[in-house]
Coordinates of C-alpha atoms in Angstrom, one line a residue:
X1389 CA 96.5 118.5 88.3
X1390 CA 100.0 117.7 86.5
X1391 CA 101.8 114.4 87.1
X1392 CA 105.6 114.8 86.5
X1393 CA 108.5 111.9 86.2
X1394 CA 112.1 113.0 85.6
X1395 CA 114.9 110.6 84.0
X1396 CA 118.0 110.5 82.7
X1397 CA 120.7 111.7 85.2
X1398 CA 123.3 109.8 86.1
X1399 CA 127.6 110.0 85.9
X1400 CA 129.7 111.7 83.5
X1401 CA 132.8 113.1 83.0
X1402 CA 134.0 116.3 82.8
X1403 CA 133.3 117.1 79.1
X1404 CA 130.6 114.5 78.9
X1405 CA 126.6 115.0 77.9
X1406 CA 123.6 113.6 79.2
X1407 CA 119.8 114.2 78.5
X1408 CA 117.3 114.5 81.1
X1409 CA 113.5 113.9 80.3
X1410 CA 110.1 115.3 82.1
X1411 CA 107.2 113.2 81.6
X1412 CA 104.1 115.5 82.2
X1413 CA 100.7 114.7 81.6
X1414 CA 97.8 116.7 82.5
X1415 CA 94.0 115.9 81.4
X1416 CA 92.7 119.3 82.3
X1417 CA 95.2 121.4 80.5
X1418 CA 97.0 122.0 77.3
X1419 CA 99.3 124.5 77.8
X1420 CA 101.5 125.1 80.9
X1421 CA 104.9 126.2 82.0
X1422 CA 107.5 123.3 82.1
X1423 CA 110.9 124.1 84.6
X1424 CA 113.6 122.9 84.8
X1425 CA 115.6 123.3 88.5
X1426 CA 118.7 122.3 90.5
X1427 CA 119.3 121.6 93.8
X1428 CA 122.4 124.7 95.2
X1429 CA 123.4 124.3 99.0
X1430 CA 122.0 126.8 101.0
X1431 CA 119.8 128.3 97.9
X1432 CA 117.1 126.0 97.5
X1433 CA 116.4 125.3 93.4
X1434 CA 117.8 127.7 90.6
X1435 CA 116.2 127.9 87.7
X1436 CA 118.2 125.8 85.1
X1437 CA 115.5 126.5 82.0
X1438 CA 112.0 126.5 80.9
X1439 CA 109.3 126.4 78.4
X1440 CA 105.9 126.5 77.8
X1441 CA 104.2 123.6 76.4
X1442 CA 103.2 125.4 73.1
X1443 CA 106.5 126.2 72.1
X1444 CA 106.1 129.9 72.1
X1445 CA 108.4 130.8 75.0
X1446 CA 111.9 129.6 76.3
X1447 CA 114.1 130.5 78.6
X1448 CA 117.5 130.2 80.2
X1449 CA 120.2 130.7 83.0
X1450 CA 122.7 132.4 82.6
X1451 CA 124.5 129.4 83.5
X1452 CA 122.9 127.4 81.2
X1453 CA 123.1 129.4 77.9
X1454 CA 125.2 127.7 75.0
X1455 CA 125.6 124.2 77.2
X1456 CA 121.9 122.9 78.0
X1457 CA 119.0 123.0 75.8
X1458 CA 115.2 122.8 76.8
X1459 CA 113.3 121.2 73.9
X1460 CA 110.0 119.2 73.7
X1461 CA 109.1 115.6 72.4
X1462 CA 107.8 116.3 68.6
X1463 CA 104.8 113.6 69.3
X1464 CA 103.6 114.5 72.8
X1465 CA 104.7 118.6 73.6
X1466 CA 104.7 117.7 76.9
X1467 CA 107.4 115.9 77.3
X1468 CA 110.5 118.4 77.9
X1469 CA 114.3 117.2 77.3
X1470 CA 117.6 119.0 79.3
X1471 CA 120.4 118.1 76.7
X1472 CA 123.0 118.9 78.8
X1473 CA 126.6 119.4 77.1
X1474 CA 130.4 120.4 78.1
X1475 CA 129.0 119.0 81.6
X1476 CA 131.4 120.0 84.8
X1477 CA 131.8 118.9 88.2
X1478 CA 129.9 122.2 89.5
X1479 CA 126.8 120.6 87.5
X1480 CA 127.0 117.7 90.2
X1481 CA 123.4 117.6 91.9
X1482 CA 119.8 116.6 92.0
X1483 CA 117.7 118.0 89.3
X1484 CA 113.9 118.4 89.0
X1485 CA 111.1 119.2 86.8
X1486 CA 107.9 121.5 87.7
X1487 CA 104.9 122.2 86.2
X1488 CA 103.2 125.5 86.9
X1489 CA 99.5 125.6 85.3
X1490 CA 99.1 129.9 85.5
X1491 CA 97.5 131.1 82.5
X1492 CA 100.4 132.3 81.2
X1493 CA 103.3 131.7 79.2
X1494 CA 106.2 133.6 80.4
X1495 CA 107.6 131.1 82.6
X1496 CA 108.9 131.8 86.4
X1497 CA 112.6 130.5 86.8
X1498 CA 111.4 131.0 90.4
X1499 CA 110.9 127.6 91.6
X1500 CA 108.1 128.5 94.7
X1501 CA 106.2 129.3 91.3
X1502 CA 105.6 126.0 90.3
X1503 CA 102.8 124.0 92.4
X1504 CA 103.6 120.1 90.2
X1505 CA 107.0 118.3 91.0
X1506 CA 108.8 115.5 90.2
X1507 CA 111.0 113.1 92.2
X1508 CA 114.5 114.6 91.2
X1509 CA 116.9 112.7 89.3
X1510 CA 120.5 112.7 90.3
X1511 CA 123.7 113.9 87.7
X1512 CA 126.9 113.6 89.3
X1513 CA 130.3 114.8 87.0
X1514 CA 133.4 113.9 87.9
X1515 CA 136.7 116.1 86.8

């Protein structure tokens, strides 16, 4: 059992930055896959970014490379950030955090992967 809570979203402008945090906590296990998704009309979630807990794998969207960056709180690894830069409108939606506990550390950016969910926290960018 993983227990997730997003924050952070909110509005930006065009341009602007924001940085989204996943609080995960799990008593039974150390090391899991930690995803990053969006919400895309008619397509479900897309994988924004992942990582897995022990640092040793990280992965992007194509969409995502050279603007977002998945990194993890240096006290507690997991906690995951989204620094989210040169933001633009088409980044407008909800996003969410997943947990997925396989034994394994390549990380699905196949969201009906990940069993543990958060609420979703809104980012809306305005042009």
């Amino acid at each position: 059992q993983v227990h997730v809570v997003e924050s952070g979203g909110g509005s930006v402008q065009a341009g602007g930055s924001l940085r989204l945090s996943c609080e995960t906590s799990s008593y039974e296990h150390d090391s899991y896959c930690i995803g990053w998704f969006r919400a895309v009309p008619g397509q479900n979630l897309e994988g924004v970014a992942s990582i897995y807990t022990d640092g040793s794998s990280v992965h992007y969207a194509d969409f995502a490379e050279g603007r977002f960056t998945i990194s993890q709180d240096r006290a507690n690894k997991k906690i995951v950030y989204l620094e989210m830069n040169d933001l633009k409108p088409e980044d407008s939606t909800e996003y969410r955090c997943a947990a997925d506990l396989r034994p394994s550390s390549v990380c699905s950016s196949w969201y009906l992967i990940y069993k543990y969910w958060g609420q979703g926290t809104q980012v809306t960018v305005s042009s």
